[in-house]
């Protein structure tokens, strides 16, 4: 009798363990994205657009959550897992350690960190990185052809390895065309202050720069507007920023967060999710650069477009390997 009851309990336990999750039983997958900035900066807005794209394609229920206080990052991630979200996204390296702390507690939840190369070493955590140097290299080619003063500027949000990748690619692209071009570099220390971006860009223009690239999120909006104000070229990042300063954005080096988020969701939906680190680049279908080909500059200099296209093919073929660091950083 005791043996029979024990076997019955084992059978019941097995039934409980193999019950499908609500999503597997037909409930739509639920995904949340945690951002330190919300839609206030271009990159984070672009990433959430990717989640909205995935929602439309796969029938997900999605939500965006802002978490501005770093001391609450871990509790925010845990709260989203407790609420039953199937996929918890977070943006940028700031969330790496908090996510690594929470993910083991919720083995049935998928945790995805966008814009990071931190390997959590966990079966339910993935970091997705979009290496920006390749798109910046192509933008640098355009800038090298456009500058007349042979002085260009670069304004980053922070002196941080990820931002240095933007600088390294841009500098390499410039010098692949003309090694004599001088590049001035400055860091704003902030990603959401367009007034400061404008002031820094104007100072560079006063020193002779006639092309300025930024890697400073919303601060960079001020950089591009300063370029338009003074009649010089700006170079945007992350998404096509030609509408920020129409007629004055030479190119935008893309960090395809939108495509990366779509690809990550696709893996979860199709059951092909693999933990660790994924690089989302040209081989995975990422767009590298947005060129406003209707600019008179490109109509007058079609050879520049040809040079950019040739370089992109050589990057894809492995002929050009774009550096992630500069000689000094």
PDB file of C-alpha atoms in Angstrom:
ATOM      1  CA  UNK A   1       0.000   0.000   0.000  1.00  0.00           C
ATOM      2  CA  UNK A   2       2.784   2.385   0.958  1.00  0.00           C
ATOM      3  CA  UNK A   3       4.576   1.573  -2.285  1.00  0.00           C
ATOM      4  CA  UNK A   4       1.419   2.220  -4.286  1.00  0.00           C
ATOM      5  CA  UNK A   5       0.854   5.579  -2.586  1.00  0.00           C
ATOM      6  CA  UNK A   6       4.466   6.563  -3.149  1.00  0.00           C
ATOM      7  CA  UNK A   7       4.159   5.751  -6.828  1.00  0.00           C
ATOM      8  CA  UNK A   8       0.975   7.804  -7.019  1.00  0.00           C
ATOM      9  CA  UNK A   9       2.759  10.793  -5.488  1.00  0.00           C
ATOM     10  CA  UNK A  10       5.622  10.426  -7.955  1.00  0.00           C
ATOM     11  CA  UNK A  11       3.169  10.361 -10.842  1.00  0.00           C
ATOM     12  CA  UNK A  12       1.380  13.439  -9.522  1.00  0.00           C
ATOM     13  CA  UNK A  13       4.667  15.285  -9.068  1.00  0.00           C
ATOM     14  CA  UNK A  14       5.680  14.406 -12.611  1.00  0.00           C
ATOM     15  CA  UNK A  15       2.409  15.818 -13.922  1.00  0.00           C
ATOM     16  CA  UNK A  16       3.045  19.072 -12.071  1.00  0.00           C
ATOM     17  CA  UNK A  17       6.600  19.345 -13.343  1.00  0.00           C
ATOM     18  CA  UNK A  18       5.678  18.889 -16.978  1.00  0.00           C
ATOM     19  CA  UNK A  19       2.755  21.323 -16.949  1.00  0.00           C
ATOM     20  CA  UNK A  20       3.386  23.908 -19.674  1.00  0.00           C
ATOM     21  CA  UNK A  21       4.002  27.495 -18.761  1.00  0.00           C
ATOM     22  CA  UNK A  22       1.108  29.875 -19.454  1.00  0.00           C
ATOM     23  CA  UNK A  23       2.928  31.032 -22.590  1.00  0.00           C
ATOM     24  CA  UNK A  24       3.328  27.473 -23.822  1.00  0.00           C
ATOM     25  CA  UNK A  25      -0.365  26.867 -23.110  1.00  0.00           C
ATOM     26  CA  UNK A  26      -1.359  29.654 -25.448  1.00  0.00           C
ATOM     27  CA  UNK A  27      -0.799  32.827 -23.449  1.00  0.00           C
ATOM     28  CA  UNK A  28       1.230  35.409 -25.397  1.00  0.00           C
ATOM     29  CA  UNK A  29       4.825  35.807 -24.317  1.00  0.00           C
ATOM     30  CA  UNK A  30       5.363  38.856 -22.148  1.00  0.00           C
ATOM     31  CA  UNK A  31       8.542  40.902 -22.463  1.00  0.00           C
ATOM     32  CA  UNK A  32       9.708  43.953 -20.548  1.00  0.00           C
ATOM     33  CA  UNK A  33      12.617  46.290 -21.275  1.00  0.00           C
ATOM     34  CA  UNK A  34      14.343  48.171 -18.455  1.00  0.00           C
ATOM     35  CA  UNK A  35      16.177  51.337 -19.476  1.00  0.00           C
ATOM     36  CA  UNK A  36      18.079  53.944 -17.463  1.00  0.00           C
ATOM     37  CA  UNK A  37      16.839  56.649 -19.833  1.00  0.00           C
ATOM     38  CA  UNK A  38      13.547  55.440 -21.330  1.00  0.00           C
ATOM     39  CA  UNK A  39      12.803  56.953 -24.704  1.00  0.00           C
ATOM     40  CA  UNK A  40      14.791  60.064 -23.801  1.00  0.00           C
ATOM     41  CA  UNK A  41      17.883  58.979 -25.717  1.00  0.00           C
ATOM     42  CA  UNK A  42      18.077  57.656 -29.290  1.00  0.00           C
ATOM     43  CA  UNK A  43      19.694  54.287 -28.538  1.00  0.00           C
ATOM     44  CA  UNK A  44      17.185  53.244 -25.899  1.00  0.00           C
ATOM     45  CA  UNK A  45      14.294  54.417 -28.047  1.00  0.00           C
ATOM     46  CA  UNK A  46      15.653  52.379 -30.946  1.00  0.00           C
ATOM     47  CA  UNK A  47      16.002  49.267 -28.778  1.00  0.00           C
ATOM     48  CA  UNK A  48      12.404  49.536 -27.641  1.00  0.00           C
ATOM     49  CA  UNK A  49      11.272  49.961 -31.236  1.00  0.00           C
ATOM     50  CA  UNK A  50      12.867  46.564 -31.841  1.00  0.00           C
ATOM     51  CA  UNK A  51      10.775  45.091 -29.039  1.00  0.00           C
ATOM     52  CA  UNK A  52       7.651  46.688 -30.492  1.00  0.00           C
ATOM     53  CA  UNK A  53       8.552  45.190 -33.882  1.00  0.00           C
ATOM     54  CA  UNK A  54       8.841  41.777 -32.241  1.00  0.00           C
ATOM     55  CA  UNK A  55       5.512  42.292 -30.495  1.00  0.00           C
ATOM     56  CA  UNK A  56       3.824  42.949 -33.808  1.00  0.00           C
ATOM     57  CA  UNK A  57       5.461  39.961 -35.497  1.00  0.00           C
ATOM     58  CA  UNK A  58       5.126  37.399 -32.717  1.00  0.00           C
ATOM     59  CA  UNK A  59       2.151  38.654 -30.714  1.00  0.00           C
ATOM     60  CA  UNK A  60       4.136  39.579 -27.605  1.00  0.00           C
ATOM     61  CA  UNK A  61       2.865  41.793 -24.820  1.00  0.00           C
ATOM     62  CA  UNK A  62       5.597  44.372 -24.149  1.00  0.00           C
ATOM     63  CA  UNK A  63       6.356  47.145 -21.699  1.00  0.00           C
ATOM     64  CA  UNK A  64       9.100  49.740 -21.150  1.00  0.00           C
ATOM     65  CA  UNK A  65      10.262  50.546 -17.618  1.00  0.00           C
ATOM     66  CA  UNK A  66      12.584  53.405 -16.645  1.00  0.00           C
ATOM     67  CA  UNK A  67      15.061  52.797 -13.832  1.00  0.00           C
ATOM     68  CA  UNK A  68      17.162  55.886 -13.239  1.00  0.00           C
ATOM     69  CA  UNK A  69      18.483  55.019  -9.766  1.00  0.00           C
ATOM     70  CA  UNK A  70      21.384  52.567 -10.053  1.00  0.00           C
ATOM     71  CA  UNK A  71      20.808  51.379  -6.500  1.00  0.00           C
ATOM     72  CA  UNK A  72      17.452  49.986  -7.633  1.00  0.00           C
ATOM     73  CA  UNK A  73      18.596  48.147 -10.769  1.00  0.00           C
ATOM     74  CA  UNK A  74      18.671  44.737  -9.122  1.00  0.00           C
ATOM     75  CA  UNK A  75      15.306  45.190  -7.423  1.00  0.00           C
ATOM     76  CA  UNK A  76      13.760  46.398 -10.694  1.00  0.00           C
ATOM     77  CA  UNK A  77      14.962  43.320 -12.564  1.00  0.00           C
ATOM     78  CA  UNK A  78      13.708  41.063  -9.787  1.00  0.00           C
ATOM     79  CA  UNK A  79      10.349  42.838  -9.688  1.00  0.00           C
ATOM     80  CA  UNK A  80       9.839  42.219 -13.411  1.00  0.00           C
ATOM     81  CA  UNK A  81      10.673  38.542 -12.985  1.00  0.00           C
ATOM     82  CA  UNK A  82       8.276  38.317 -10.037  1.00  0.00           C
ATOM     83  CA  UNK A  83       5.543  39.844 -12.195  1.00  0.00           C
ATOM     84  CA  UNK A  84       5.882  36.877 -14.510  1.00  0.00           C
ATOM     85  CA  UNK A  85       7.528  38.395 -17.575  1.00  0.00           C
ATOM     86  CA  UNK A  86       8.917  35.665 -19.804  1.00  0.00           C
ATOM     87  CA  UNK A  87      11.727  37.842 -21.191  1.00  0.00           C
ATOM     88  CA  UNK A  88      13.426  40.587 -19.200  1.00  0.00           C
ATOM     89  CA  UNK A  89      15.575  42.950 -21.265  1.00  0.00           C
ATOM     90  CA  UNK A  90      17.898  45.555 -19.780  1.00  0.00           C
ATOM     91  CA  UNK A  91      19.986  48.121 -21.624  1.00  0.00           C
ATOM     92  CA  UNK A  92      23.707  48.814 -21.180  1.00  0.00           C
ATOM     93  CA  UNK A  93      26.502  47.458 -19.005  1.00  0.00           C
ATOM     94  CA  UNK A  94      25.104  49.152 -15.900  1.00  0.00           C
ATOM     95  CA  UNK A  95      22.677  46.250 -15.533  1.00  0.00           C
ATOM     96  CA  UNK A  96      25.213  43.437 -15.959  1.00  0.00           C
ATOM     97  CA  UNK A  97      25.923  42.656 -12.310  1.00  0.00           C
ATOM     98  CA  UNK A  98      22.303  43.151 -11.164  1.00  0.00           C
ATOM     99  CA  UNK A  99      21.114  40.804 -13.904  1.00  0.00           C
ATOM    100  CA  UNK A 100      23.744  38.197 -13.015  1.00  0.00           C
ATOM    101  CA  UNK A 101      22.515  38.325  -9.420  1.00  0.00           C
ATOM    102  CA  UNK A 102      18.831  37.893 -10.270  1.00  0.00           C
ATOM    103  CA  UNK A 103      18.862  35.454 -13.202  1.00  0.00           C
ATOM    104  CA  UNK A 104      19.761  32.325 -11.158  1.00  0.00           C
ATOM    105  CA  UNK A 105      16.702  32.912  -8.976  1.00  0.00           C
ATOM    106  CA  UNK A 106      14.322  32.659 -11.947  1.00  0.00           C
ATOM    107  CA  UNK A 107      15.480  29.778 -14.165  1.00  0.00           C
ATOM    108  CA  UNK A 108      12.248  29.859 -16.165  1.00  0.00           C
ATOM    109  CA  UNK A 109      12.762  33.480 -17.204  1.00  0.00           C
ATOM    110  CA  UNK A 110      15.015  34.579 -20.062  1.00  0.00           C
ATOM    111  CA  UNK A 111      17.248  37.560 -19.265  1.00  0.00           C
ATOM    112  CA  UNK A 112      18.780  39.534 -22.138  1.00  0.00           C
ATOM    113  CA  UNK A 113      21.267  42.376 -21.724  1.00  0.00           C
ATOM    114  CA  UNK A 114      21.533  44.669 -24.744  1.00  0.00           C
ATOM    115  CA  UNK A 115      24.682  46.689 -25.470  1.00  0.00           C
ATOM    116  CA  UNK A 116      27.020  44.585 -23.385  1.00  0.00           C
ATOM    117  CA  UNK A 117      29.610  41.850 -23.797  1.00  0.00           C
ATOM    118  CA  UNK A 118      29.377  40.568 -20.229  1.00  0.00           C
ATOM    119  CA  UNK A 119      29.074  36.787 -20.180  1.00  0.00           C
ATOM    120  CA  UNK A 120      26.941  35.968 -17.179  1.00  0.00           C
ATOM    121  CA  UNK A 121      27.845  32.281 -17.371  1.00  0.00           C
ATOM    122  CA  UNK A 122      24.189  31.426 -16.766  1.00  0.00           C
ATOM    123  CA  UNK A 123      21.903  29.199 -18.854  1.00  0.00           C
ATOM    124  CA  UNK A 124      19.126  31.803 -19.005  1.00  0.00           C
ATOM    125  CA  UNK A 125      21.157  34.980 -19.630  1.00  0.00           C
ATOM    126  CA  UNK A 126      22.369  36.426 -22.927  1.00  0.00           C
ATOM    127  CA  UNK A 127      24.343  39.586 -23.627  1.00  0.00           C
ATOM    128  CA  UNK A 128      24.008  41.123 -27.079  1.00  0.00           C
ATOM    129  CA  UNK A 129      26.654  43.520 -28.362  1.00  0.00           C
ATOM    130  CA  UNK A 130      26.608  45.681 -31.443  1.00  0.00           C
ATOM    131  CA  UNK A 131      30.179  46.647 -32.169  1.00  0.00           C
ATOM    132  CA  UNK A 132      29.968  50.189 -33.534  1.00  0.00           C
ATOM    133  CA  UNK A 133      33.443  50.584 -34.975  1.00  0.00           C
ATOM    134  CA  UNK A 134      32.566  49.198 -38.406  1.00  0.00           C
ATOM    135  CA  UNK A 135      29.790  51.705 -39.079  1.00  0.00           C
ATOM    136  CA  UNK A 136      31.998  54.478 -37.710  1.00  0.00           C
ATOM    137  CA  UNK A 137      34.744  53.443 -40.122  1.00  0.00           C
ATOM    138  CA  UNK A 138      32.366  53.979 -43.041  1.00  0.00           C
ATOM    139  CA  UNK A 139      31.260  57.325 -41.625  1.00  0.00           C
ATOM    140  CA  UNK A 140      34.933  58.241 -41.281  1.00  0.00           C
ATOM    141  CA  UNK A 141      35.449  57.620 -44.995  1.00  0.00           C
ATOM    142  CA  UNK A 142      32.646  60.060 -45.760  1.00  0.00           C
ATOM    143  CA  UNK A 143      34.050  62.621 -43.322  1.00  0.00           C
ATOM    144  CA  UNK A 144      37.539  62.372 -44.818  1.00  0.00           C
ATOM    145  CA  UNK A 145      36.161  63.223 -48.246  1.00  0.00           C
ATOM    146  CA  UNK A 146      33.981  66.036 -46.894  1.00  0.00           C
ATOM    147  CA  UNK A 147      36.444  67.952 -44.729  1.00  0.00           C
ATOM    148  CA  UNK A 148      38.133  70.924 -46.339  1.00  0.00           C
ATOM    149  CA  UNK A 149      40.084  72.090 -43.307  1.00  0.00           C
ATOM    150  CA  UNK A 150      41.458  68.599 -42.571  1.00  0.00           C
ATOM    151  CA  UNK A 151      40.255  69.150 -39.009  1.00  0.00           C
ATOM    152  CA  UNK A 152      37.439  67.047 -37.614  1.00  0.00           C
ATOM    153  CA  UNK A 153      36.012  66.555 -34.147  1.00  0.00           C
ATOM    154  CA  UNK A 154      34.672  63.704 -32.032  1.00  0.00           C
ATOM    155  CA  UNK A 155      32.522  64.188 -28.929  1.00  0.00           C
ATOM    156  CA  UNK A 156      31.856  61.118 -26.803  1.00  0.00           C
ATOM    157  CA  UNK A 157      29.591  60.779 -23.805  1.00  0.00           C
ATOM    158  CA  UNK A 158      32.270  59.143 -21.648  1.00  0.00           C
ATOM    159  CA  UNK A 159      35.884  58.058 -21.942  1.00  0.00           C
ATOM    160  CA  UNK A 160      34.733  54.434 -21.807  1.00  0.00           C
ATOM    161  CA  UNK A 161      35.820  51.386 -23.848  1.00  0.00           C
ATOM    162  CA  UNK A 162      32.491  51.197 -25.693  1.00  0.00           C
ATOM    163  CA  UNK A 163      32.685  54.878 -26.690  1.00  0.00           C
ATOM    164  CA  UNK A 164      36.317  54.421 -27.683  1.00  0.00           C
ATOM    165  CA  UNK A 165      35.149  51.816 -30.207  1.00  0.00           C
ATOM    166  CA  UNK A 166      33.185  54.581 -31.969  1.00  0.00           C
ATOM    167  CA  UNK A 167      36.249  56.815 -31.947  1.00  0.00           C
ATOM    168  CA  UNK A 168      38.589  54.050 -33.128  1.00  0.00           C
ATOM    169  CA  UNK A 169      36.428  53.196 -36.117  1.00  0.00           C
ATOM    170  CA  UNK A 170      35.882  56.817 -37.080  1.00  0.00           C
ATOM    171  CA  UNK A 171      39.587  57.635 -36.828  1.00  0.00           C
ATOM    172  CA  UNK A 172      40.569  54.533 -38.821  1.00  0.00           C
ATOM    173  CA  UNK A 173      38.094  55.415 -41.563  1.00  0.00           C
ATOM    174  CA  UNK A 174      39.371  58.976 -41.731  1.00  0.00           C
ATOM    175  CA  UNK A 175      42.990  57.950 -41.944  1.00  0.00           C
ATOM    176  CA  UNK A 176      42.322  55.222 -44.505  1.00  0.00           C
ATOM    177  CA  UNK A 177      41.589  58.107 -46.867  1.00  0.00           C
ATOM    178  CA  UNK A 178      43.977  60.757 -45.550  1.00  0.00           C
ATOM    179  CA  UNK A 179      46.418  60.048 -42.692  1.00  0.00           C
ATOM    180  CA  UNK A 180      47.069  63.778 -42.313  1.00  0.00           C
ATOM    181  CA  UNK A 181      43.578  64.625 -41.051  1.00  0.00           C
ATOM    182  CA  UNK A 182      43.663  65.975 -37.492  1.00  0.00           C
ATOM    183  CA  UNK A 183      41.002  64.757 -35.066  1.00  0.00           C
ATOM    184  CA  UNK A 184      40.089  66.595 -31.852  1.00  0.00           C
ATOM    185  CA  UNK A 185      38.503  64.455 -29.131  1.00  0.00           C
ATOM    186  CA  UNK A 186      36.421  65.515 -26.131  1.00  0.00           C
ATOM    187  CA  UNK A 187      34.002  63.850 -23.714  1.00  0.00           C
ATOM    188  CA  UNK A 188      30.860  65.456 -22.377  1.00  0.00           C
ATOM    189  CA  UNK A 189      30.542  63.250 -19.296  1.00  0.00           C
ATOM    190  CA  UNK A 190      26.796  63.069 -19.845  1.00  0.00           C
ATOM    191  CA  UNK A 191      24.427  61.510 -22.381  1.00  0.00           C
ATOM    192  CA  UNK A 192      21.332  63.655 -21.964  1.00  0.00           C
ATOM    193  CA  UNK A 193      22.462  67.288 -22.194  1.00  0.00           C
ATOM    194  CA  UNK A 194      22.126  68.700 -25.738  1.00  0.00           C
ATOM    195  CA  UNK A 195      23.004  72.190 -24.514  1.00  0.00           C
ATOM    196  CA  UNK A 196      26.421  70.965 -23.411  1.00  0.00           C
ATOM    197  CA  UNK A 197      26.815  69.062 -26.674  1.00  0.00           C
ATOM    198  CA  UNK A 198      26.129  72.233 -28.643  1.00  0.00           C
ATOM    199  CA  UNK A 199      28.632  74.259 -26.610  1.00  0.00           C
ATOM    200  CA  UNK A 200      31.379  71.665 -27.053  1.00  0.00           C
ATOM    201  CA  UNK A 201      30.740  71.386 -30.778  1.00  0.00           C
ATOM    202  CA  UNK A 202      30.790  75.148 -31.262  1.00  0.00           C
ATOM    203  CA  UNK A 203      34.161  75.288 -29.500  1.00  0.00           C
ATOM    204  CA  UNK A 204      35.552  72.673 -31.902  1.00  0.00           C
ATOM    205  CA  UNK A 205      34.142  74.522 -34.898  1.00  0.00           C
ATOM    206  CA  UNK A 206      35.780  77.713 -33.659  1.00  0.00           C
ATOM    207  CA  UNK A 207      39.084  75.824 -33.737  1.00  0.00           C
ATOM    208  CA  UNK A 208      38.572  74.873 -37.375  1.00  0.00           C
ATOM    209  CA  UNK A 209      36.699  71.569 -37.340  1.00  0.00           C
ATOM    210  CA  UNK A 210      34.295  71.297 -40.268  1.00  0.00           C
ATOM    211  CA  UNK A 211      33.042  67.757 -39.564  1.00  0.00           C
ATOM    212  CA  UNK A 212      32.045  66.619 -36.056  1.00  0.00           C
ATOM    213  CA  UNK A 213      30.917  63.167 -35.016  1.00  0.00           C
ATOM    214  CA  UNK A 214      29.267  62.400 -31.714  1.00  0.00           C
ATOM    215  CA  UNK A 215      28.769  59.249 -29.664  1.00  0.00           C
ATOM    216  CA  UNK A 216      26.795  60.853 -26.867  1.00  0.00           C
ATOM    217  CA  UNK A 217      23.141  59.887 -27.299  1.00  0.00           C
ATOM    218  CA  UNK A 218      20.832  62.860 -26.608  1.00  0.00           C
ATOM    219  CA  UNK A 219      23.812  65.134 -25.878  1.00  0.00           C
ATOM    220  CA  UNK A 220      24.745  64.556 -29.503  1.00  0.00           C
ATOM    221  CA  UNK A 221      21.558  66.229 -30.698  1.00  0.00           C
ATOM    222  CA  UNK A 222      23.160  69.494 -29.624  1.00  0.00           C
ATOM    223  CA  UNK A 223      26.303  68.565 -31.554  1.00  0.00           C
ATOM    224  CA  UNK A 224      24.350  68.088 -34.774  1.00  0.00           C
ATOM    225  CA  UNK A 225      22.360  71.273 -34.285  1.00  0.00           C
ATOM    226  CA  UNK A 226      25.593  73.212 -33.739  1.00  0.00           C
ATOM    227  CA  UNK A 227      26.918  71.825 -37.022  1.00  0.00           C
ATOM    228  CA  UNK A 228      23.818  73.067 -38.828  1.00  0.00           C
ATOM    229  CA  UNK A 229      24.041  76.417 -37.068  1.00  0.00           C
ATOM    230  CA  UNK A 230      27.584  76.973 -38.325  1.00  0.00           C
ATOM    231  CA  UNK A 231      27.133  75.382 -41.747  1.00  0.00           C
ATOM    232  CA  UNK A 232      29.463  72.416 -41.216  1.00  0.00           C
ATOM    233  CA  UNK A 233      28.896  68.663 -41.246  1.00  0.00           C
ATOM    234  CA  UNK A 234      27.712  66.502 -38.382  1.00  0.00           C
ATOM    235  CA  UNK A 235      27.878  62.713 -38.112  1.00  0.00           C
ATOM    236  CA  UNK A 236      25.165  60.954 -36.135  1.00  0.00           C
ATOM    237  CA  UNK A 237      25.090  57.573 -34.423  1.00  0.00           C
ATOM    238  CA  UNK A 238      22.818  54.687 -33.465  1.00  0.00           C
ATOM    239  CA  UNK A 239      20.010  55.573 -35.880  1.00  0.00           C
ATOM    240  CA  UNK A 240      19.590  57.759 -38.947  1.00  0.00           C
ATOM    241  CA  UNK A 241      19.811  61.248 -37.448  1.00  0.00           C
ATOM    242  CA  UNK A 242      19.542  63.199 -40.688  1.00  0.00           C
ATOM    243  CA  UNK A 243      16.237  64.675 -39.512  1.00  0.00           C
ATOM    244  CA  UNK A 244      17.931  66.310 -36.505  1.00  0.00           C
ATOM    245  CA  UNK A 245      19.824  68.760 -38.720  1.00  0.00           C
ATOM    246  CA  UNK A 246      18.483  68.373 -42.274  1.00  0.00           C
ATOM    247  CA  UNK A 247      21.105  68.958 -44.924  1.00  0.00           C
ATOM    248  CA  UNK A 248      23.975  68.905 -42.434  1.00  0.00           C
ATOM    249  CA  UNK A 249      24.183  65.269 -41.300  1.00  0.00           C
ATOM    250  CA  UNK A 250      26.765  63.688 -43.563  1.00  0.00           C
ATOM    251  CA  UNK A 251      26.161  60.146 -42.307  1.00  0.00           C
ATOM    252  CA  UNK A 252      24.968  58.228 -39.271  1.00  0.00           C
ATOM    253  CA  UNK A 253      26.982  55.290 -37.947  1.00  0.00           C
ATOM    254  CA  UNK A 254      24.367  52.768 -36.925  1.00  0.00           C
ATOM    255  CA  UNK A 255      24.379  50.678 -33.797  1.00  0.00           C
ATOM    256  CA  UNK A 256      21.490  48.478 -34.820  1.00  0.00           C
ATOM    257  CA  UNK A 257      19.823  47.985 -31.444  1.00  0.00           C
ATOM    258  CA  UNK A 258      16.461  47.601 -33.150  1.00  0.00           C
ATOM    259  CA  UNK A 259      17.640  44.661 -35.223  1.00  0.00           C
ATOM    260  CA  UNK A 260      19.512  43.132 -32.275  1.00  0.00           C
ATOM    261  CA  UNK A 261      16.417  43.082 -30.073  1.00  0.00           C
ATOM    262  CA  UNK A 262      14.334  41.594 -32.877  1.00  0.00           C
ATOM    263  CA  UNK A 263      16.955  38.864 -33.381  1.00  0.00           C
ATOM    264  CA  UNK A 264      17.085  38.059 -29.661  1.00  0.00           C
ATOM    265  CA  UNK A 265      13.312  37.697 -29.422  1.00  0.00           C
ATOM    266  CA  UNK A 266      13.310  35.539 -32.550  1.00  0.00           C
ATOM    267  CA  UNK A 267      15.680  33.089 -30.856  1.00  0.00           C
ATOM    268  CA  UNK A 268      13.446  32.812 -27.806  1.00  0.00           C
ATOM    269  CA  UNK A 269      10.297  32.348 -29.881  1.00  0.00           C
ATOM    270  CA  UNK A 270      11.895  29.722 -32.134  1.00  0.00           C
ATOM    271  CA  UNK A 271      13.493  27.840 -29.259  1.00  0.00           C
ATOM    272  CA  UNK A 272      17.034  28.495 -30.482  1.00  0.00           C
ATOM    273  CA  UNK A 273      18.094  30.681 -27.539  1.00  0.00           C
ATOM    274  CA  UNK A 274      21.731  30.244 -26.541  1.00  0.00           C
ATOM    275  CA  UNK A 275      23.204  31.929 -23.456  1.00  0.00           C
ATOM    276  CA  UNK A 276      26.498  33.779 -23.364  1.00  0.00           C
ATOM    277  CA  UNK A 277      27.412  36.642 -25.679  1.00  0.00           C
ATOM    278  CA  UNK A 278      26.119  37.313 -29.180  1.00  0.00           C
ATOM    279  CA  UNK A 279      27.692  39.868 -31.506  1.00  0.00           C
ATOM    280  CA  UNK A 280      25.072  41.395 -33.774  1.00  0.00           C
ATOM    281  CA  UNK A 281      26.918  42.767 -36.782  1.00  0.00           C
ATOM    282  CA  UNK A 282      27.102  42.793 -40.544  1.00  0.00           C
ATOM    283  CA  UNK A 283      27.076  38.993 -40.822  1.00  0.00           C
ATOM    284  CA  UNK A 284      23.877  38.828 -38.757  1.00  0.00           C
ATOM    285  CA  UNK A 285      22.119  41.372 -40.953  1.00  0.00           C
ATOM    286  CA  UNK A 286      22.880  44.571 -39.069  1.00  0.00           C
ATOM    287  CA  UNK A 287      22.869  47.867 -40.928  1.00  0.00           C
ATOM    288  CA  UNK A 288      26.164  49.728 -40.472  1.00  0.00           C
ATOM    289  CA  UNK A 289      25.605  53.225 -41.774  1.00  0.00           C
ATOM    290  CA  UNK A 290      22.828  55.510 -42.977  1.00  0.00           C
ATOM    291  CA  UNK A 291      23.836  57.739 -45.869  1.00  0.00           C
ATOM    292  CA  UNK A 292      21.443  60.504 -46.976  1.00  0.00           C
ATOM    293  CA  UNK A 293      22.236  59.924 -50.637  1.00  0.00           C
ATOM    294  CA  UNK A 294      20.032  62.840 -51.703  1.00  0.00           C
ATOM    295  CA  UNK A 295      22.560  65.315 -50.277  1.00  0.00           C
ATOM    296  CA  UNK A 296      24.156  67.459 -52.952  1.00  0.00           C
ATOM    297  CA  UNK A 297      27.553  66.365 -51.593  1.00  0.00           C
ATOM    298  CA  UNK A 298      26.978  62.792 -52.729  1.00  0.00           C
ATOM    299  CA  UNK A 299      25.446  63.834 -56.028  1.00  0.00           C
ATOM    300  CA  UNK A 300      28.567  65.870 -56.733  1.00  0.00           C
ATOM    301  CA  UNK A 301      30.919  63.168 -55.410  1.00  0.00           C
ATOM    302  CA  UNK A 302      29.501  59.744 -56.326  1.00  0.00           C
ATOM    303  CA  UNK A 303      32.955  58.281 -55.812  1.00  0.00           C
ATOM    304  CA  UNK A 304      32.441  58.698 -52.050  1.00  0.00           C
ATOM    305  CA  UNK A 305      29.413  56.404 -52.084  1.00  0.00           C
ATOM    306  CA  UNK A 306      31.407  53.933 -54.146  1.00  0.00           C
ATOM    307  CA  UNK A 307      34.260  54.043 -51.616  1.00  0.00           C
ATOM    308  CA  UNK A 308      31.852  53.419 -48.735  1.00  0.00           C
ATOM    309  CA  UNK A 309      30.202  50.494 -50.512  1.00  0.00           C
ATOM    310  CA  UNK A 310      33.583  49.000 -51.371  1.00  0.00           C
ATOM    311  CA  UNK A 311      34.774  49.300 -47.777  1.00  0.00           C
ATOM    312  CA  UNK A 312      31.597  47.672 -46.489  1.00  0.00           C
ATOM    313  CA  UNK A 313      32.133  44.677 -48.756  1.00  0.00           C
ATOM    314  CA  UNK A 314      35.761  44.430 -47.626  1.00  0.00           C
ATOM    315  CA  UNK A 315      34.687  44.509 -43.977  1.00  0.00           C
ATOM    316  CA  UNK A 316      32.212  41.721 -44.649  1.00  0.00           C
ATOM    317  CA  UNK A 317      34.885  39.694 -46.448  1.00  0.00           C
ATOM    318  CA  UNK A 318      37.373  40.185 -43.615  1.00  0.00           C
ATOM    319  CA  UNK A 319      39.783  42.163 -45.783  1.00  0.00           C
ATOM    320  CA  UNK A 320      39.349  45.208 -43.552  1.00  0.00           C
ATOM    321  CA  UNK A 321      39.442  44.552 -39.808  1.00  0.00           C
ATOM    322  CA  UNK A 322      38.377  47.711 -38.031  1.00  0.00           C
ATOM    323  CA  UNK A 323      40.200  48.398 -34.738  1.00  0.00           C
ATOM    324  CA  UNK A 324      38.384  48.772 -31.424  1.00  0.00           C
ATOM    325  CA  UNK A 325      41.001  51.013 -29.857  1.00  0.00           C
ATOM    326  CA  UNK A 326      43.104  53.961 -30.936  1.00  0.00           C
ATOM    327  CA  UNK A 327      46.845  54.404 -30.561  1.00  0.00           C
ATOM    328  CA  UNK A 328      46.334  56.417 -27.384  1.00  0.00           C
ATOM    329  CA  UNK A 329      43.184  54.820 -25.925  1.00  0.00           C
TER     330      UNK A 329
END
